[in-house]
Short mmCIF file of C-alpha atoms in Angstrom, two decimals:
data_model
loop_
_atom_site.label_atom_id
_atom_site.label_comp_id
_atom_site.label_asym_id
_atom_site.label_seq_id
_atom_site.Cartn_x
_atom_site.Cartn_y
_atom_site.Cartn_z
CA UNK A 1 -97.83 33.68 -159.93
CA UNK A 2 -94.48 35.69 -159.50
CA UNK A 3 -91.74 33.91 -158.80
CA UNK A 4 -88.73 35.09 -157.67
CA UNK A 5 -85.22 33.37 -158.44
CA UNK A 6 -82.23 32.96 -156.61
CA UNK A 7 -78.76 31.63 -157.95
CA UNK A 8 -76.39 30.71 -155.77
CA UNK A 9 -73.49 29.12 -158.66
CA UNK A 10 -71.38 30.58 -161.29
CA UNK A 11 -72.03 29.60 -164.87
CA UNK A 12 -69.84 26.51 -165.31
CA UNK A 13 -69.23 23.67 -162.68
CA UNK A 14 -72.56 23.66 -161.68
CA UNK A 15 -76.24 23.26 -163.54
CA UNK A 16 -78.11 25.69 -161.27
CA UNK A 17 -77.52 28.42 -163.21
CA UNK A 18 -79.05 26.01 -166.60
CA UNK A 19 -81.74 24.96 -164.23
CA UNK A 20 -82.65 28.19 -163.65
CA UNK A 21 -82.88 29.41 -166.84
CA UNK A 22 -84.99 26.60 -168.41
CA UNK A 23 -87.43 27.38 -165.33
CA UNK A 24 -87.69 31.09 -165.62
CA UNK A 25 -88.08 30.41 -169.48
CA UNK A 26 -90.72 27.88 -169.17
CA UNK A 27 -92.77 30.05 -166.29
CA UNK A 28 -92.31 33.00 -168.81
CA UNK A 29 -93.93 31.23 -171.53
CA UNK A 30 -97.19 29.87 -168.95
CA UNK A 31 -97.96 33.32 -168.74
CA UNK A 32 -96.28 33.48 -164.62
CA UNK A 33 -94.25 36.89 -163.86
CA UNK A 34 -90.55 36.60 -163.03
CA UNK A 35 -90.03 39.92 -161.66
CA UNK A 36 -86.45 39.56 -159.93
CA UNK A 37 -83.09 37.09 -160.24
CA UNK A 38 -80.76 37.16 -157.74
CA UNK A 39 -77.47 36.29 -158.13
CA UNK A 40 -75.84 35.38 -155.10
CA UNK A 41 -72.11 33.01 -153.47
CA UNK A 42 -70.76 32.13 -157.07
CA UNK A 43 -73.84 32.89 -158.88
CA UNK A 44 -72.30 36.72 -159.18
CA UNK A 45 -70.08 34.59 -162.07
CA UNK A 46 -73.46 34.82 -164.62
CA UNK A 47 -72.90 38.75 -164.51
CA UNK A 48 -69.36 38.38 -165.74
CA UNK A 49 -69.10 40.20 -168.80
CA UNK A 50 -65.80 38.83 -169.95
CA UNK A 51 -67.19 35.13 -169.61
CA UNK A 52 -66.48 33.76 -173.22
CA UNK A 53 -67.16 30.32 -173.46
CA UNK A 54 -66.59 28.11 -176.44
CA UNK A 55 -68.46 28.84 -180.23
CA UNK A 56 -70.26 25.26 -179.80
CA UNK A 57 -71.09 26.30 -176.05
CA UNK A 58 -73.90 27.77 -174.63
CA UNK A 59 -73.39 30.85 -172.98
CA UNK A 60 -74.91 31.82 -170.24
CA UNK A 61 -74.31 34.73 -169.37
CA UNK A 62 -75.63 36.38 -172.59
CA UNK A 63 -78.90 34.21 -172.57
CA UNK A 64 -79.70 36.06 -169.12
CA UNK A 65 -79.02 39.51 -170.53
CA UNK A 66 -81.34 38.91 -173.19
CA UNK A 67 -83.55 37.31 -171.73
CA UNK A 68 -83.67 40.44 -169.09
CA UNK A 69 -84.24 42.58 -172.19
CA UNK A 70 -87.18 40.59 -173.64
CA UNK A 71 -88.82 39.83 -170.14
CA UNK A 72 -87.99 42.75 -168.38
CA UNK A 73 -86.74 40.61 -165.68
CA UNK A 74 -84.84 42.34 -163.16
CA UNK A 75 -81.24 40.79 -162.80
CA UNK A 76 -79.87 41.95 -159.45
CA UNK A 77 -76.22 40.73 -158.20
CA UNK A 78 -75.07 40.87 -154.68
CA UNK A 79 -72.60 43.29 -154.35
CA UNK A 80 -70.87 42.02 -151.74
CA UNK A 81 -70.78 38.88 -152.81
CA UNK A 82 -69.79 40.20 -156.41
CA UNK A 83 -66.73 42.31 -154.72
CA UNK A 84 -65.56 39.32 -152.73
CA UNK A 85 -65.40 37.91 -156.64
CA UNK A 86 -64.24 40.73 -158.79
CA UNK A 87 -67.91 41.52 -160.04
CA UNK A 88 -68.10 45.52 -160.17
CA UNK A 89 -69.22 48.05 -162.72
CA UNK A 90 -66.58 47.29 -164.63
CA UNK A 91 -66.52 43.58 -164.90
CA UNK A 92 -71.01 43.69 -165.03
CA UNK A 93 -72.96 42.40 -168.39
CA UNK A 94 -75.45 43.97 -169.77
CA UNK A 95 -78.44 43.27 -168.23
CA UNK A 96 -77.08 43.27 -165.21
CA UNK A 97 -77.34 45.72 -162.12
CA UNK A 98 -75.25 45.56 -158.45
CA UNK A 99 -77.59 46.13 -155.21
CA UNK A 100 -77.94 44.74 -151.30
CA UNK A 101 -79.08 41.67 -150.20
CA UNK A 102 -82.44 43.31 -149.18
CA UNK A 103 -83.07 42.84 -152.68
CA UNK A 104 -83.51 38.83 -151.70
CA UNK A 105 -84.97 39.14 -149.13
CA UNK A 106 -87.91 41.58 -150.64
CA UNK A 107 -87.63 39.01 -153.44
CA UNK A 108 -88.36 36.60 -150.73
CA UNK A 109 -91.67 39.15 -149.49
CA UNK A 110 -93.04 40.48 -152.59
CA UNK A 111 -93.23 36.65 -154.41
CA UNK A 112 -95.22 33.65 -154.10
CA UNK A 113 -92.79 31.52 -154.74
CA UNK A 114 -88.82 31.28 -154.60
CA UNK A 115 -86.87 29.51 -156.10
CA UNK A 116 -83.33 28.86 -155.10
CA UNK A 117 -81.16 26.83 -157.07
CA UNK A 118 -77.08 25.95 -156.17
CA UNK A 119 -74.96 23.15 -155.39
CA UNK B 1 -94.86 22.31 -150.07
CA UNK B 2 -92.41 21.07 -153.22
CA UNK B 3 -89.28 20.26 -152.07
CA UNK B 4 -86.84 19.67 -154.95
CA UNK B 5 -83.66 17.85 -154.89
CA UNK B 6 -80.64 17.97 -156.89
CA UNK B 7 -78.36 16.11 -155.65
CA UNK B 8 -78.04 11.68 -156.58
CA UNK B 9 -78.65 9.68 -153.92
CA UNK B 10 -74.88 8.37 -154.26
CA UNK B 11 -73.18 11.33 -153.33
CA UNK B 12 -75.09 13.42 -150.81
CA UNK B 13 -77.79 13.43 -148.31
CA UNK B 14 -79.91 15.58 -149.50
CA UNK B 15 -82.62 12.53 -150.44
CA UNK B 16 -82.34 11.18 -146.79
CA UNK B 17 -82.82 14.42 -145.01
CA UNK B 18 -85.43 14.95 -147.58
CA UNK B 19 -87.74 12.03 -146.90
CA UNK B 20 -87.30 12.68 -143.17
CA UNK B 21 -88.20 16.61 -142.64
CA UNK B 22 -91.04 16.30 -145.29
CA UNK B 23 -94.88 16.04 -144.09
CA UNK B 24 -96.76 12.98 -145.73
CA UNK B 25 -98.65 14.40 -149.32
CA UNK B 26 -95.80 16.58 -149.32
CA UNK B 27 -94.28 16.81 -153.32
CA UNK B 28 -91.03 16.42 -154.26
CA UNK B 29 -89.05 16.67 -157.37
CA UNK B 30 -85.78 15.70 -158.68
CA UNK B 31 -83.88 16.48 -161.65
CA UNK B 32 -80.12 17.78 -162.00
CA UNK B 33 -77.98 14.76 -160.44
CA UNK B 34 -80.69 14.15 -157.99
CA UNK B 35 -82.69 11.89 -161.43
CA UNK B 36 -80.59 9.15 -160.10
CA UNK B 37 -82.49 8.90 -157.18
CA UNK B 38 -85.72 7.67 -159.48
CA UNK B 39 -84.04 4.63 -161.19
CA UNK B 40 -85.19 1.35 -161.20
CA UNK B 41 -82.91 -1.50 -159.31
CA UNK B 42 -80.77 0.48 -157.30
CA UNK B 43 -79.40 0.46 -154.04
CA UNK B 44 -81.73 3.34 -153.46
CA UNK B 45 -84.35 1.84 -155.17
CA UNK B 46 -86.07 0.63 -152.62
CA UNK B 47 -86.08 4.06 -150.20
CA UNK B 48 -87.82 5.78 -153.63
CA UNK B 49 -90.13 2.99 -154.03
CA UNK B 50 -91.10 3.41 -150.82
CA UNK B 51 -91.65 7.00 -150.34
CA UNK B 52 -94.00 6.61 -153.28
CA UNK B 53 -96.69 6.23 -151.52
CA UNK B 54 -96.66 9.29 -149.03
CA UNK B 55 -95.81 11.74 -151.60
CA UNK B 56 -96.17 12.56 -155.29
CA UNK B 57 -92.62 11.71 -156.56
CA UNK B 58 -92.03 13.43 -160.11
CA UNK B 59 -88.51 13.58 -162.08
CA UNK B 60 -87.26 16.16 -164.83
CA UNK B 61 -87.20 14.57 -168.49
CA UNK B 62 -84.55 16.40 -169.89
CA UNK B 63 -82.14 15.84 -167.54
CA UNK B 64 -82.75 11.75 -167.36
CA UNK B 65 -82.24 12.50 -170.85
CA UNK B 66 -79.02 14.37 -170.77
CA UNK B 67 -77.77 11.00 -169.24
CA UNK B 68 -78.83 8.50 -171.39
CA UNK B 69 -81.88 7.44 -169.07
CA UNK B 70 -85.32 6.84 -170.48
CA UNK B 71 -88.63 6.80 -168.79
CA UNK B 72 -88.22 2.79 -168.79
CA UNK B 73 -86.03 3.49 -165.98
CA UNK B 74 -87.76 5.16 -163.40
CA UNK B 75 -89.52 3.40 -160.64
CA UNK B 76 -93.02 2.69 -161.26
CA UNK B 77 -94.44 5.76 -159.49
CA UNK B 78 -92.36 8.38 -159.82
CA UNK B 79 -93.57 10.63 -162.68
CA UNK B 80 -92.02 12.16 -165.50
CA UNK B 81 -92.14 15.77 -166.05
CA UNK B 82 -90.66 18.59 -167.93
CA UNK B 83 -89.55 22.35 -167.48
CA UNK B 84 -93.56 23.18 -167.56
CA UNK B 85 -94.40 20.63 -165.30
CA UNK B 86 -91.66 21.46 -162.84
CA UNK B 87 -93.13 24.98 -163.01
CA UNK B 88 -96.42 23.66 -162.43
CA UNK B 89 -95.57 21.52 -159.31
CA UNK B 90 -94.31 25.30 -157.98
CA UNK B 91 -96.95 26.66 -158.51
CA UNK B 92 -99.48 24.23 -157.14
CA UNK B 93 -97.56 23.90 -153.86
CA UNK B 94 -96.84 26.13 -151.40
CA UNK B 95 -93.24 26.92 -150.06
CA UNK B 96 -90.15 25.34 -152.02
CA UNK B 97 -87.60 24.18 -150.42
CA UNK B 98 -84.24 23.30 -152.46
CA UNK B 99 -82.11 20.63 -150.78
CA UNK B 100 -78.89 21.23 -152.13
CA UNK C 1 -82.33 46.70 -166.37
CA UNK C 2 -85.45 47.92 -164.86
CA UNK C 3 -85.42 47.88 -160.83
CA UNK C 4 -88.59 46.08 -160.34
CA UNK C 5 -90.31 47.58 -157.38
CA UNK C 6 -92.62 45.29 -155.22
CA UNK C 7 -94.94 45.92 -152.79
CA UNK C 8 -93.80 44.50 -149.46
CA UNK C 9 -95.33 47.07 -147.26
CA UNK C 10 -97.10 45.36 -143.87
CA UNK C 11 -96.43 41.75 -145.85
CA UNK C 12 -94.56 39.37 -143.26
CA UNK C 13 -93.85 36.14 -143.96
CA UNK C 14 -91.98 33.84 -142.11
CA UNK C 15 -88.43 32.89 -143.81
CA UNK C 16 -86.66 30.07 -142.40
CA UNK C 17 -82.99 29.59 -143.38
CA UNK C 18 -81.73 26.22 -143.50
CA UNK C 19 -78.39 25.71 -142.47
CA UNK C 20 -76.93 22.10 -144.06
CA UNK C 21 -73.08 22.42 -144.43
CA UNK C 22 -70.63 22.82 -141.87
CA UNK C 23 -68.69 26.30 -141.84
CA UNK C 24 -65.10 27.06 -143.64
CA UNK C 25 -64.97 24.09 -145.71
CA UNK C 26 -67.42 26.51 -148.35
CA UNK C 27 -68.99 29.47 -148.08
CA UNK C 28 -72.66 28.37 -147.57
CA UNK C 29 -72.33 29.06 -143.97
CA UNK C 30 -71.04 33.02 -144.02
CA UNK C 31 -73.34 33.83 -146.87
CA UNK C 32 -76.79 32.40 -145.37
CA UNK C 33 -75.46 34.89 -142.24
CA UNK C 34 -75.25 37.48 -143.89
CA UNK C 35 -79.12 36.57 -145.01
CA UNK C 36 -80.18 35.92 -141.57
CA UNK C 37 -79.39 39.80 -140.24
CA UNK C 38 -80.97 41.41 -143.61
CA UNK C 39 -84.29 40.28 -143.74
CA UNK C 40 -84.18 41.37 -139.24
CA UNK C 41 -84.86 44.49 -141.35
CA UNK C 42 -87.34 44.28 -142.81
CA UNK C 43 -89.05 42.91 -140.07
CA UNK C 44 -89.74 39.48 -140.79
CA UNK C 45 -90.58 36.65 -139.22
CA UNK C 46 -87.28 34.14 -139.16
CA UNK C 47 -86.85 30.02 -138.09
CA UNK C 48 -82.94 29.56 -138.39
CA UNK C 49 -82.63 26.21 -138.57
CA UNK C 50 -79.33 23.33 -138.33
CA UNK C 51 -79.31 20.09 -139.97
CA UNK C 52 -77.19 17.90 -141.16
CA UNK C 53 -73.78 19.23 -141.27
CA UNK C 54 -75.14 22.23 -140.01
CA UNK C 55 -75.04 21.93 -136.42
CA UNK C 56 -71.41 22.13 -136.45
CA UNK C 57 -72.09 26.57 -137.26
CA UNK C 58 -72.39 26.51 -134.02
CA UNK C 59 -70.14 24.72 -132.31
CA UNK C 60 -68.31 26.47 -129.60
CA UNK C 61 -64.66 27.75 -129.22
CA UNK C 62 -64.23 27.43 -133.13
CA UNK C 63 -60.56 29.22 -133.74
CA UNK C 64 -59.62 30.32 -137.19
CA UNK C 65 -55.93 31.85 -136.67
CA UNK C 66 -54.56 28.88 -137.87
CA UNK C 67 -55.99 28.47 -141.37
CA UNK C 68 -56.26 32.71 -141.28
CA UNK C 69 -60.26 32.84 -142.27
CA UNK C 70 -62.44 34.78 -140.42
CA UNK C 71 -63.88 33.38 -137.58
CA UNK C 72 -68.18 33.54 -138.16
CA UNK C 73 -69.35 31.84 -135.33
CA UNK C 74 -69.42 35.08 -133.14
CA UNK C 75 -72.64 36.01 -135.79
CA UNK C 76 -74.71 33.73 -134.32
CA UNK C 77 -74.29 35.67 -130.97
CA UNK C 78 -75.48 38.86 -133.01
CA UNK C 79 -78.32 36.45 -134.62
CA UNK C 80 -79.36 35.53 -130.55
CA UNK C 81 -79.10 39.09 -129.41
CA UNK C 82 -81.76 40.26 -131.96
CA UNK C 83 -83.83 37.31 -131.40
CA UNK C 84 -83.73 38.47 -127.92
CA UNK C 85 -84.67 42.13 -128.79
CA UNK C 86 -87.43 40.85 -130.56
CA UNK C 87 -88.85 38.69 -127.76
CA UNK C 88 -88.65 41.60 -124.88
CA UNK C 89 -89.53 44.42 -127.82
CA UNK C 90 -93.22 44.30 -127.60
CA UNK C 91 -94.37 47.12 -130.09
CA UNK C 92 -92.19 44.85 -132.89
CA UNK C 93 -94.07 41.79 -134.46
CA UNK C 94 -91.37 39.56 -135.15
CA UNK C 95 -91.04 35.92 -134.18
CA UNK C 96 -87.59 34.20 -134.79
CA UNK C 97 -86.58 30.96 -133.39
CA UNK C 98 -83.48 29.09 -133.34
CA UNK C 99 -83.61 25.61 -133.76
CA UNK C 100 -81.70 22.24 -134.03
CA UNK C 101 -82.30 18.88 -135.44
CA UNK C 102 -82.13 16.48 -132.65
CA UNK C 103 -81.43 13.44 -135.20
CA UNK C 104 -78.42 15.21 -136.52
CA UNK C 105 -76.97 16.62 -133.15
CA UNK C 106 -77.25 13.30 -132.09
CA UNK C 107 -75.62 11.83 -135.41
CA UNK C 108 -73.05 13.74 -134.50
CA UNK C 109 -72.55 12.90 -130.74
CA UNK C 110 -73.29 16.69 -130.06
CA UNK C 111 -75.47 17.90 -127.08
CA UNK C 112 -76.93 21.64 -126.89
CA UNK C 113 -74.04 22.08 -124.26
CA UNK C 114 -71.99 21.97 -127.20
CA UNK C 115 -73.33 25.47 -129.19
CA UNK C 116 -72.28 28.51 -128.91
CA UNK C 117 -76.05 29.93 -128.66
CA UNK C 118 -78.76 28.78 -126.96
CA UNK C 119 -81.41 26.20 -129.33
CA UNK C 120 -84.79 24.81 -129.45
CA UNK C 121 -84.27 21.02 -130.45
CA UNK C 122 -86.68 19.62 -132.40
CA UNK C 123 -87.37 16.37 -133.35
CA UNK C 124 -87.50 15.78 -137.11
CA UNK C 125 -91.14 15.25 -137.26
CA UNK C 126 -91.96 18.77 -135.33
CA UNK C 127 -89.14 20.20 -137.42
CA UNK C 128 -91.16 19.15 -140.32
CA UNK C 129 -94.04 21.11 -139.23
CA UNK C 130 -91.98 24.59 -139.03
CA UNK C 131 -90.63 24.18 -142.59
CA UNK C 132 -94.37 23.15 -143.69
CA UNK C 133 -95.28 26.82 -141.96
CA UNK C 134 -92.37 28.24 -144.14
CA UNK C 135 -93.44 31.23 -146.54
CA UNK C 136 -90.25 31.35 -148.10
CA UNK C 137 -86.79 28.66 -147.21
CA UNK C 138 -83.65 29.61 -148.14
CA UNK C 139 -81.19 27.26 -147.72
CA UNK C 140 -77.19 26.70 -147.99
#
């Protein structure tokens, strides 16, 4: 089954990105596909390469990037939401790409399920 | 349909709205701060106890444990699942709605 | 970071956009609206639903001048026009519905006259059926 994931909050204020990460990991382990994760609202902050959590904390920006490279997950950051928050090509972490909101609608059409994580 | 609730029932109305707008038989997962709705002996327990007969209700174990809660605190009829179980629920039921 | 290519040609789904948050206090209302408008380009069926504090999004007479924020309520008028265009165009296979839950509306002392767009008022039980028949639910 194909799961699309929508993340609406950043990596530290809310648990949304953590929950989405664990869900995605579990889905891949069960043999499902997660072709695309779409980052919207403050969720675009998950793609900030300047994010530098303390050493004893999890680094979601890095974890998502690693997941993308290991499992071919397409990590898409909304261009308009990103621009509002200063997430542009210059601040974009490895493994993410910037594109339009159409990519979210497309994931909704093309996936069997769209899972939303937010506040 | 599969409903997820990630909000404490003491802070937001997500649980109430979900129960009002869900069809009998559709599944509900309580996770993140939503796990507080799954507990026995609270002001909202009766709501969830009443809903157990109408909906399969689940609670995410890792979120319970993180908050110092164990399966012993969970209302009878509410099943504890892990992230794999969360994935299974999403796969088995139709469209998913996250009641944020 | 290979771009995934979905096969979306000819796939028709019913999207429900579930608005449960009031405008201005948080950004959720505005960003859901943008998604609704984009979905029109994909000619998908859509239910634009207002529940809980979401019903305040379509309140008439919004004036944001004194808080210096963009008044995005005219966008609901654009959605209404898109819906009417789709209804009138026989070649277009796209059904849009603008729905308010009766219970949420009444709990807030509102009536359809308070809204800037024409809405279908449905009971919780009727709305539960609409949700159950959706393929994708996007909320905010």
